[in-house]
PDB file of C-alpha atoms in Angstrom:
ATOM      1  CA  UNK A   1     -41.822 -41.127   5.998  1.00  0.00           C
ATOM      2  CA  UNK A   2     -44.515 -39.237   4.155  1.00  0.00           C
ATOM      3  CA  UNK A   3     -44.625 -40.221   0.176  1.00  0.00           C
ATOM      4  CA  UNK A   4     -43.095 -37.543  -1.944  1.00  0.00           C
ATOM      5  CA  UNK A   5     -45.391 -35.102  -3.535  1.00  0.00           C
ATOM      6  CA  UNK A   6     -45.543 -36.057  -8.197  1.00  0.00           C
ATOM      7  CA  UNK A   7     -47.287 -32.307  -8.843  1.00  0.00           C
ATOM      8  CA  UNK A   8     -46.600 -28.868  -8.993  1.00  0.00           C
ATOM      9  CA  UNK A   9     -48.329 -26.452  -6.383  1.00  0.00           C
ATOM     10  CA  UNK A  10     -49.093 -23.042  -6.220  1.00  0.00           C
ATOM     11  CA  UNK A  11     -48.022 -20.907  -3.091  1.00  0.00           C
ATOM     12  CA  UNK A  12     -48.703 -16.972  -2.909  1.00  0.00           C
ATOM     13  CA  UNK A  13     -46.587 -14.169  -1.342  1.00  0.00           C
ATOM     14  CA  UNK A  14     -45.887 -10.185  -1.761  1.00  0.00           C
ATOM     15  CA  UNK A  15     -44.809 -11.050  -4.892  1.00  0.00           C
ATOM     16  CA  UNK A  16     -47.220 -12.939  -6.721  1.00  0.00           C
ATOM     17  CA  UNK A  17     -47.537 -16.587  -7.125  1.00  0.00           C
ATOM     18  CA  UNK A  18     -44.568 -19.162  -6.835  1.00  0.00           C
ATOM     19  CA  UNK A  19     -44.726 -23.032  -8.719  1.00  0.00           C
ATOM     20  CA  UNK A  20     -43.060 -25.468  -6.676  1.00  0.00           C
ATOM     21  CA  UNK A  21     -42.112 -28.947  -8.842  1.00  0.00           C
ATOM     22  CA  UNK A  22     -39.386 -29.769  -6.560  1.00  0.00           C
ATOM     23  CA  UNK A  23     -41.317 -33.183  -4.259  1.00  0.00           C
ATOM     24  CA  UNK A  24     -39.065 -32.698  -1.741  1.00  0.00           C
ATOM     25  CA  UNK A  25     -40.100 -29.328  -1.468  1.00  0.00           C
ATOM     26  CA  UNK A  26     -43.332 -30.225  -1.371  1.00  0.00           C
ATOM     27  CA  UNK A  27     -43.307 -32.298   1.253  1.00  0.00           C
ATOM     28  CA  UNK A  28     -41.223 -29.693   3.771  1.00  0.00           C
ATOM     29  CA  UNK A  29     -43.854 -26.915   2.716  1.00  0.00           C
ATOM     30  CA  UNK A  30     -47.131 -29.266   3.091  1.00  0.00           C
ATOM     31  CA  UNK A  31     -45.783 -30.500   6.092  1.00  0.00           C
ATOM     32  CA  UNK A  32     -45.543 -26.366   7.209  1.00  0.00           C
ATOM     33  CA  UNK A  33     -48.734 -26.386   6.454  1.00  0.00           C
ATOM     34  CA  UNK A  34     -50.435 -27.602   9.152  1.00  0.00           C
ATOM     35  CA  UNK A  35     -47.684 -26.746  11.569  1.00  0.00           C
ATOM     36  CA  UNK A  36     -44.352 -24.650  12.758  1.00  0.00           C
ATOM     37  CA  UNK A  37     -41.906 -27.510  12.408  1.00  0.00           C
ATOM     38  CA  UNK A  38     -37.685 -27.760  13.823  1.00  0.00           C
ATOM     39  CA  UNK A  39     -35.415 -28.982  11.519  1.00  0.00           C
ATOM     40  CA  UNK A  40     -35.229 -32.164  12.942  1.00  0.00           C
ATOM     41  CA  UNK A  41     -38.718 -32.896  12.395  1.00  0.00           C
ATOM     42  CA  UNK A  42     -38.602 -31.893   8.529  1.00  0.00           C
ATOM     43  CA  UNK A  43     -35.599 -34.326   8.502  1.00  0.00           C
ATOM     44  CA  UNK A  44     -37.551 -36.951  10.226  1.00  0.00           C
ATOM     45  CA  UNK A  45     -40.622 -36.421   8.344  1.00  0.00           C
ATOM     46  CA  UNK A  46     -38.593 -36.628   4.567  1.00  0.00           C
ATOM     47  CA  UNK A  47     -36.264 -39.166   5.329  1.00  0.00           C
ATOM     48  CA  UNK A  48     -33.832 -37.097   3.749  1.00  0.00           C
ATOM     49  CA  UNK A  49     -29.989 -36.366   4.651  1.00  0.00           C
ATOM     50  CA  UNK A  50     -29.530 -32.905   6.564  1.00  0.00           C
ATOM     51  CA  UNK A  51     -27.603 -31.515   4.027  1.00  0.00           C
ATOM     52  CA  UNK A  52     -30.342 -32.378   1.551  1.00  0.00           C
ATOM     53  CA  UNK A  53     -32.828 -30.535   4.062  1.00  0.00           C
ATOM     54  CA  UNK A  54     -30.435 -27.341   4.721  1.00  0.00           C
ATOM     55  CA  UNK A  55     -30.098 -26.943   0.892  1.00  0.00           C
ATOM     56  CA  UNK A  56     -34.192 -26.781   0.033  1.00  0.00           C
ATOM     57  CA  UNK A  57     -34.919 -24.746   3.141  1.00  0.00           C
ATOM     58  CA  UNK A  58     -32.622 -22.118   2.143  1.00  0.00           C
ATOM     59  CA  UNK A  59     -33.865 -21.786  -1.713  1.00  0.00           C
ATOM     60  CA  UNK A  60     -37.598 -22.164   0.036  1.00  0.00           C
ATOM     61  CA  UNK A  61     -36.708 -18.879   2.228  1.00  0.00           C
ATOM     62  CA  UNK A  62     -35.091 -17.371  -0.576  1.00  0.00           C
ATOM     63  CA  UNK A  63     -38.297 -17.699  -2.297  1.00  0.00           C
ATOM     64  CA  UNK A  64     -40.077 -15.761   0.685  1.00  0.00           C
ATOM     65  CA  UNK A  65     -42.403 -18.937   0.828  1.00  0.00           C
ATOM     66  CA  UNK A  66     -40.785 -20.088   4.600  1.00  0.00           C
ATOM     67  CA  UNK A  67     -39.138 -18.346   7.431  1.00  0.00           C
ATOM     68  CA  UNK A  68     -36.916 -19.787  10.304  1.00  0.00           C
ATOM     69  CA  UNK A  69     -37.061 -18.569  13.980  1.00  0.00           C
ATOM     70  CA  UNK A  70     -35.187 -20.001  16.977  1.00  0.00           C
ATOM     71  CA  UNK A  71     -37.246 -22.021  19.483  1.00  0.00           C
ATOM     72  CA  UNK A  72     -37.738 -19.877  22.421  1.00  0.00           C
ATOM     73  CA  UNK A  73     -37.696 -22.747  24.474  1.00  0.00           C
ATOM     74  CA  UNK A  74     -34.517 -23.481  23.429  1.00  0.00           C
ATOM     75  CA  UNK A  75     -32.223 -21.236  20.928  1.00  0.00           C
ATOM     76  CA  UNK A  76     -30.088 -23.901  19.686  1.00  0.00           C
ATOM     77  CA  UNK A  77     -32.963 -25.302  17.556  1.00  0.00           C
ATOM     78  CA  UNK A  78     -34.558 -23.424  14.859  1.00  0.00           C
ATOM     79  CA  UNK A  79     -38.244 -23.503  14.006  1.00  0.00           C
ATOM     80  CA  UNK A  80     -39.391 -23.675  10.413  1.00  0.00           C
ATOM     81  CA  UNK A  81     -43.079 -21.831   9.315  1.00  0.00           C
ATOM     82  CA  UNK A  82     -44.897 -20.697   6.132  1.00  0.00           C
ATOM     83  CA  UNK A  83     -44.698 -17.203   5.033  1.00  0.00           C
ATOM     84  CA  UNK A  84     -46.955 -17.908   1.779  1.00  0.00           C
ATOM     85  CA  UNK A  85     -50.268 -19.581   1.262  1.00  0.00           C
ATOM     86  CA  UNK A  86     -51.254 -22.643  -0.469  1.00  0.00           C
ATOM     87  CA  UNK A  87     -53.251 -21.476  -3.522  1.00  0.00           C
ATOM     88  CA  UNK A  88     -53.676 -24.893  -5.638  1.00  0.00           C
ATOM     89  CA  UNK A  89     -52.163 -27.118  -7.779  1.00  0.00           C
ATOM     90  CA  UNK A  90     -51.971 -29.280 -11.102  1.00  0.00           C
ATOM     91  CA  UNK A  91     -53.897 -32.283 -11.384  1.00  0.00           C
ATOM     92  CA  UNK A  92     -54.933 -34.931 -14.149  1.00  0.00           C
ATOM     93  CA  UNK A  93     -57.066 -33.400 -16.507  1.00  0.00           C
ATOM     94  CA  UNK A  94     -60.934 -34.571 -15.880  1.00  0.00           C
ATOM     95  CA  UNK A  95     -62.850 -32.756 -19.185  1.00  0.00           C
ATOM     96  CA  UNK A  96     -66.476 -34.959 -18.782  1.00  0.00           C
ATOM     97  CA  UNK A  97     -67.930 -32.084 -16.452  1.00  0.00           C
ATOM     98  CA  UNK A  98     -66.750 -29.417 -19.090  1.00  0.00           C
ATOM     99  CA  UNK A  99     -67.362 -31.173 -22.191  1.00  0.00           C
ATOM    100  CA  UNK A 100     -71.270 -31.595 -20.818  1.00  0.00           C
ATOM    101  CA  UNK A 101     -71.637 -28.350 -19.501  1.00  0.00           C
ATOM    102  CA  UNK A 102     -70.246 -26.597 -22.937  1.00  0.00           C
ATOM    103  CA  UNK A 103     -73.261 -28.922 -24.849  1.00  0.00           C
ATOM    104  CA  UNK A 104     -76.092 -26.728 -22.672  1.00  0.00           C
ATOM    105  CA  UNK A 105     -74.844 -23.352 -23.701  1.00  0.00           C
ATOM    106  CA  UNK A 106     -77.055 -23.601 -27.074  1.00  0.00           C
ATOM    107  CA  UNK A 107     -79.914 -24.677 -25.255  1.00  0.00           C
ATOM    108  CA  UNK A 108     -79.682 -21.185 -23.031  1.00  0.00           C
ATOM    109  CA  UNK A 109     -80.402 -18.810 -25.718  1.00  0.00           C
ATOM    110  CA  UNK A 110     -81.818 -15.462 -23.971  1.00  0.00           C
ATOM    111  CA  UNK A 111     -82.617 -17.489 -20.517  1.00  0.00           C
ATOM    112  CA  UNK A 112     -80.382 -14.578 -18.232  1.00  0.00           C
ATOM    113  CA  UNK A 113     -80.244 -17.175 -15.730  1.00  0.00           C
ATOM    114  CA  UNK A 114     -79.948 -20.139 -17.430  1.00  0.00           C
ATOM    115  CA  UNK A 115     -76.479 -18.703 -18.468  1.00  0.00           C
ATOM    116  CA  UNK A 116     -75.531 -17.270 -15.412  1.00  0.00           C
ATOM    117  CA  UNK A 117     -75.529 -20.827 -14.240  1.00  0.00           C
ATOM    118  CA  UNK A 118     -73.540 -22.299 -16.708  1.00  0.00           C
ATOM    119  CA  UNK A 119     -70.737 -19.347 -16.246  1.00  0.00           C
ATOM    120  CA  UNK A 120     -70.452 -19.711 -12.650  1.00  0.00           C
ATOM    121  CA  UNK A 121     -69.779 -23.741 -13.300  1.00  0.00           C
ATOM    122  CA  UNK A 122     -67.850 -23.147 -16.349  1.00  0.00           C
ATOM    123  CA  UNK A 123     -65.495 -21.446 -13.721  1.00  0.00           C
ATOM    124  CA  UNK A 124     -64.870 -24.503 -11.852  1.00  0.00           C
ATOM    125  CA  UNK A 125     -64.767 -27.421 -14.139  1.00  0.00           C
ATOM    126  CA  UNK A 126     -62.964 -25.424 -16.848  1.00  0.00           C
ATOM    127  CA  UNK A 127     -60.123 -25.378 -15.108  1.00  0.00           C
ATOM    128  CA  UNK A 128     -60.289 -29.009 -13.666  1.00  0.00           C
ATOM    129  CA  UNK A 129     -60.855 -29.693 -17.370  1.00  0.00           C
ATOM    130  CA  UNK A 130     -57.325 -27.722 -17.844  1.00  0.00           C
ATOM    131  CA  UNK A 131     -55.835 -29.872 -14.965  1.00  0.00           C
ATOM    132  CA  UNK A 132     -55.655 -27.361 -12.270  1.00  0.00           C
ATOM    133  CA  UNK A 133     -57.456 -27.855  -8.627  1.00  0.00           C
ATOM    134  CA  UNK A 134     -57.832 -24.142  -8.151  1.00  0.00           C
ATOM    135  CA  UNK A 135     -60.095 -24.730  -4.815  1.00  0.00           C
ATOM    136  CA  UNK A 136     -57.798 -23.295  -2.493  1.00  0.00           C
ATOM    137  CA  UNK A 137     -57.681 -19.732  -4.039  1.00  0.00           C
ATOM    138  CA  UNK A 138     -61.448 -19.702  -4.348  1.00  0.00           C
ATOM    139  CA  UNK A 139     -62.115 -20.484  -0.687  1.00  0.00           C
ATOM    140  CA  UNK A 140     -59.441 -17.730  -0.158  1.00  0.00           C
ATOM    141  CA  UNK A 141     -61.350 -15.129  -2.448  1.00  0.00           C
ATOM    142  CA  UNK A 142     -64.447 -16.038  -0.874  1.00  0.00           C
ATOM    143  CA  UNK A 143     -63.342 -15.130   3.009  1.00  0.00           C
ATOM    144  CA  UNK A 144     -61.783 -12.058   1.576  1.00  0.00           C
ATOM    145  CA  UNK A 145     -65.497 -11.121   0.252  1.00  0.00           C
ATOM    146  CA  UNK A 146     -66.764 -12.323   3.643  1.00  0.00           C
ATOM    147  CA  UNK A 147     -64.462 -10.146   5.681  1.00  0.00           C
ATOM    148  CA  UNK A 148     -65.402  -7.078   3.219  1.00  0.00           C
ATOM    149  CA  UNK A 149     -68.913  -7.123   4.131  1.00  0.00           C
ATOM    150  CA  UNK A 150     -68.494  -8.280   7.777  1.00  0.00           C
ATOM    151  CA  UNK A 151     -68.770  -4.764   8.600  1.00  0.00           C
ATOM    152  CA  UNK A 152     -72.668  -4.268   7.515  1.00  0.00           C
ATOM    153  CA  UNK A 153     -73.420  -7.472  10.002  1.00  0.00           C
ATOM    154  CA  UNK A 154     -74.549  -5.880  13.613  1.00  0.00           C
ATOM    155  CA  UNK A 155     -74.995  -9.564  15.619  1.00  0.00           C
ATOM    156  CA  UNK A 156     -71.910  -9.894  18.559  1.00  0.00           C
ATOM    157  CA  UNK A 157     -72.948 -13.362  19.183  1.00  0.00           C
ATOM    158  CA  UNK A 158     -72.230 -16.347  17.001  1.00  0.00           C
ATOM    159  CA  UNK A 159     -75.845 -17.513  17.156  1.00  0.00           C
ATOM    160  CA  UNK A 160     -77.103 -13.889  16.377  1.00  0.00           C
ATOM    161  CA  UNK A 161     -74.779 -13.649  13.557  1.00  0.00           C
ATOM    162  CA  UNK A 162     -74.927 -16.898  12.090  1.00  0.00           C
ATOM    163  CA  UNK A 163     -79.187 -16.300  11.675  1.00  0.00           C
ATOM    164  CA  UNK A 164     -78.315 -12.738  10.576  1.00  0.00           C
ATOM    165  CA  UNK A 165     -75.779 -14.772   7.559  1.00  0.00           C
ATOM    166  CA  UNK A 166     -78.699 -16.837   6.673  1.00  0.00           C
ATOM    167  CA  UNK A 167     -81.139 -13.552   6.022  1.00  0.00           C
ATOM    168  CA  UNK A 168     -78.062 -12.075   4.100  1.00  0.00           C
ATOM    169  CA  UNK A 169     -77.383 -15.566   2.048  1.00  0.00           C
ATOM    170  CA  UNK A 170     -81.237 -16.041   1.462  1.00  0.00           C
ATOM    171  CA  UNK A 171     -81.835 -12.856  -0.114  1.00  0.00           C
ATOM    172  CA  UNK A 172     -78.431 -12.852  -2.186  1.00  0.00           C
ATOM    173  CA  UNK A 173     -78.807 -16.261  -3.824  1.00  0.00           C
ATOM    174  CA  UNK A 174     -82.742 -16.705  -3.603  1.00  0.00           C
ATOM    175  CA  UNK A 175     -82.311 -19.705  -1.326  1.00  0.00           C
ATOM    176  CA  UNK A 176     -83.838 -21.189   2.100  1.00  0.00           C
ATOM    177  CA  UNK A 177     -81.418 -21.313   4.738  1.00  0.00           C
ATOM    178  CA  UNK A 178     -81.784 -23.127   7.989  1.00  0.00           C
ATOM    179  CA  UNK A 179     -79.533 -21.855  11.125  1.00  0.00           C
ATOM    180  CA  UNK A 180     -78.511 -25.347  13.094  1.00  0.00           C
ATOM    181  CA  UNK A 181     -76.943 -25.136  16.521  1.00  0.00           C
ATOM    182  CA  UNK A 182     -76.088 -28.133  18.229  1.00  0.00           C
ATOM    183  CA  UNK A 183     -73.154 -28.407  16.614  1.00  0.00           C
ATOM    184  CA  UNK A 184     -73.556 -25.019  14.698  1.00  0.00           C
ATOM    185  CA  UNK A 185     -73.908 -25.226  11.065  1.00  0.00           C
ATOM    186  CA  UNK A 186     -75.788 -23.496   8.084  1.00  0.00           C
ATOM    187  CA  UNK A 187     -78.257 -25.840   5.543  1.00  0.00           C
ATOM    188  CA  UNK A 188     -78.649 -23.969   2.468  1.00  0.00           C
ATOM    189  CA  UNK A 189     -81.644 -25.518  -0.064  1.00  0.00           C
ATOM    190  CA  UNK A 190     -82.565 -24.076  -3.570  1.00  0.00           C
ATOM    191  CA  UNK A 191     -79.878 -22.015  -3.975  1.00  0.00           C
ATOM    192  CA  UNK A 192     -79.699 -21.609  -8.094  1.00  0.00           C
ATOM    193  CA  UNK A 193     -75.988 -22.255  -8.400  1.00  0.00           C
ATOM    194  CA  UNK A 194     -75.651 -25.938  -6.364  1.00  0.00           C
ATOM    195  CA  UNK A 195     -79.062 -27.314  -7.255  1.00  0.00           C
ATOM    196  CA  UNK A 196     -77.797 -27.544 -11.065  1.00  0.00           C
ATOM    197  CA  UNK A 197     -74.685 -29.038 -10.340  1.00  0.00           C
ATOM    198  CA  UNK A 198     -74.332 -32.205 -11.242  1.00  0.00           C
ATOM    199  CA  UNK A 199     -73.133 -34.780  -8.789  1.00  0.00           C
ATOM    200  CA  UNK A 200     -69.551 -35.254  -9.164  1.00  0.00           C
ATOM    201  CA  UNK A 201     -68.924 -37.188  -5.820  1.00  0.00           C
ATOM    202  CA  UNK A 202     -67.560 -34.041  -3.632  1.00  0.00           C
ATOM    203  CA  UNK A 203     -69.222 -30.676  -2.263  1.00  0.00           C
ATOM    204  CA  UNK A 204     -69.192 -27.851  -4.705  1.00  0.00           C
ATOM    205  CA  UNK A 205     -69.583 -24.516  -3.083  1.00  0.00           C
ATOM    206  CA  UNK A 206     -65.998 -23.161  -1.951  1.00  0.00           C
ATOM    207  CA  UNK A 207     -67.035 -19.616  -2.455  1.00  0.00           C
ATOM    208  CA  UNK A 208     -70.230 -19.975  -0.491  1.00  0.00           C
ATOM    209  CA  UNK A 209     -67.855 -21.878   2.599  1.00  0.00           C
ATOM    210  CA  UNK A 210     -65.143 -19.224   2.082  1.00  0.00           C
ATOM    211  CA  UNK A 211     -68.061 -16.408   2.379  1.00  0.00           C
ATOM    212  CA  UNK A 212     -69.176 -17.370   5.528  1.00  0.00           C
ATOM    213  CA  UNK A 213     -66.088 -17.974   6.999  1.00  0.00           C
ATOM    214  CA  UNK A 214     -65.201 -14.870   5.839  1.00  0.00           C
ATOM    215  CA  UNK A 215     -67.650 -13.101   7.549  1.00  0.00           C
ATOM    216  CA  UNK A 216     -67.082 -15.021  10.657  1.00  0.00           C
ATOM    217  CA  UNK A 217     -63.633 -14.140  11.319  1.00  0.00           C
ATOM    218  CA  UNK A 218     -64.194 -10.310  10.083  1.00  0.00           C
ATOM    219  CA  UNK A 219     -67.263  -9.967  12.775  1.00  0.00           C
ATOM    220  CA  UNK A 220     -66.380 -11.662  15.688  1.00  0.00           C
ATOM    221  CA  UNK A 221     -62.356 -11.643  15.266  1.00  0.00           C
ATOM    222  CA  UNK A 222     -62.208 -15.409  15.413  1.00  0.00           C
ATOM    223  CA  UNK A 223     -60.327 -17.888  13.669  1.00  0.00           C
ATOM    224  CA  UNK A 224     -63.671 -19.858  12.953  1.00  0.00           C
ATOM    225  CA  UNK A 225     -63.456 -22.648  10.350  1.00  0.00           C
ATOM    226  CA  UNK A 226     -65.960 -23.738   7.651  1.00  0.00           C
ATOM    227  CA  UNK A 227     -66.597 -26.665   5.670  1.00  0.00           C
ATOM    228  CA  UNK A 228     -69.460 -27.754   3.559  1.00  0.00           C
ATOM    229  CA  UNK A 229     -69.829 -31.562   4.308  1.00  0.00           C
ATOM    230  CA  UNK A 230     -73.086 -32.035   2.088  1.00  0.00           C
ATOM    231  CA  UNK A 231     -73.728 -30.526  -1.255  1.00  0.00           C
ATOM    232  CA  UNK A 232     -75.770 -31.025  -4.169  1.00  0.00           C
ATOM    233  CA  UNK A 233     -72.712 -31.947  -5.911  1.00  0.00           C
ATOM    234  CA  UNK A 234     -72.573 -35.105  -3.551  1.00  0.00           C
ATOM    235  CA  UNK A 235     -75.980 -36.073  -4.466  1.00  0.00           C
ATOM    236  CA  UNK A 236     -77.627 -34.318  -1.418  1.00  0.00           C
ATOM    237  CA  UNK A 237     -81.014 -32.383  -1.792  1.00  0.00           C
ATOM    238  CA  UNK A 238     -79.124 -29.120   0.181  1.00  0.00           C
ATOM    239  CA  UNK A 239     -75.601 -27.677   0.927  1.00  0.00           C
ATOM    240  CA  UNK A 240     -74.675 -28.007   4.755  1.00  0.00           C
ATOM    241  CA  UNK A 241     -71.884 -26.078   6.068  1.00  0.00           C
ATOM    242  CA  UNK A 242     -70.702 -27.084   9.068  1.00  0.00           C
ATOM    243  CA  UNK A 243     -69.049 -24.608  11.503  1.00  0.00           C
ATOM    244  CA  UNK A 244     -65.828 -24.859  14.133  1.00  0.00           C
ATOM    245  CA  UNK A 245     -63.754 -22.257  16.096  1.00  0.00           C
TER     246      UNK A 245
END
């Protein structure tokens, strides 16, 4: 039995953004998540009485956040799946990133990029510093920006248009970028915005992974995956994004 979910999360449909509190419904949707699931399975999975079950899936499709569909294998069983996405979610307040980055503003003055900088990382640890993890919805904003220019990209191969992404990210953020293949990923060095992170313990560039991706899956018509496994943030001297299909 999975441990019940203590937060509230934010999922996103036609309608605009739903808060869930409810930790048994946030165990049937996170379990959704990463799969179509039967009813049996949800009932396995939350330890829960089918009646319990029955009642939360119906307010969850009322909701418009999950949809049922019978198993074509075999129509007495119904299969459960997510009609929403995962957007982020509350979290304990952390304010020591904020509080620091608020006591550089002075220092600034007329230095264009110098504030730039602190804006784009005010962004992120302001609203950790207001208890919300809103990393989901940024790697979601930063495909849909990758999929808006994947049109001006003229590679057909991954390897052509993973060097052709480097060019592009090089002369947008005034970086180096190195094109890796075996396995294919992207090392990004002296790019403005990471190398004045701090190190917080955990990669830092969402956007920057949600770009590429973005571009990816707009170009090629793949369901490619990306995820930056070494940041500055981490304490690394570059930002590697590793790439999957």
């Amino acid at each position: 039995m999975a441990k019940p979910e203590n937060k509230t999360e934010f999922f996103y449909n036609d309608n605009g953004l739903v808060a869930i509190g409810s930790p048994v419904k946030l165990q049937i949707l996170n379990l959704l998540r990463e799969e179509p699931r039967s009813f049996d399975e949800i009932v396995k999975f939350t330890a829960k009485a089918k009646s319990t079950i029955s009642v939360h899936l119906n307010n969850l499709r009322s909701c418009e956040l999950v949809e049922e569909n019978f198993d074509p294998a075999d129509r007495r069983r119904k299969i459960y799946y997510l009609t929403s996405r995962y957007m982020g979610c509350s979290q304990e307040p952390f304010t020591e990133h904020y509080r620091n980055l608020l006591e550089k503003v002075p220092a600034c003055g007329n230095n264009r990029s110098c504030f730039t900088e602190i804006l784009l990382h005010a962004l992120y640890f302001g609203f950790e510093a207001y208890g919300i993890d809103n990393t989901p919805v940024v790697k979601i904003i930063g495909t849909d920006l990758g999929r808006s220019v994947s049109h001006i990209f003229e590679s057909e191969t991954p390897e052509e248009l993973l060097r052709e992404i480097g060019d592009f990210l090089e002369f947008q953020g005034k970086c180096r970028v190195t094109v890796l293949v075996d396995p294919p990923a992207l090392q990004i060095e002296d790019n403005f915005k990471a190398r004045s992170t701090p190190i917080i313990g955990k990669p830092f560039c969402t956007l920057t992974e949600g770009i590429i991706e973005g571009i990816l899956k707009g170009k090629l018509e793949k369901e490619y995956r990306v995820t930056e496994t070494e940041c500055y943030g981490s304490g690394h001297r570059h930002c590697l994004f590793k790439i999957t299909v």
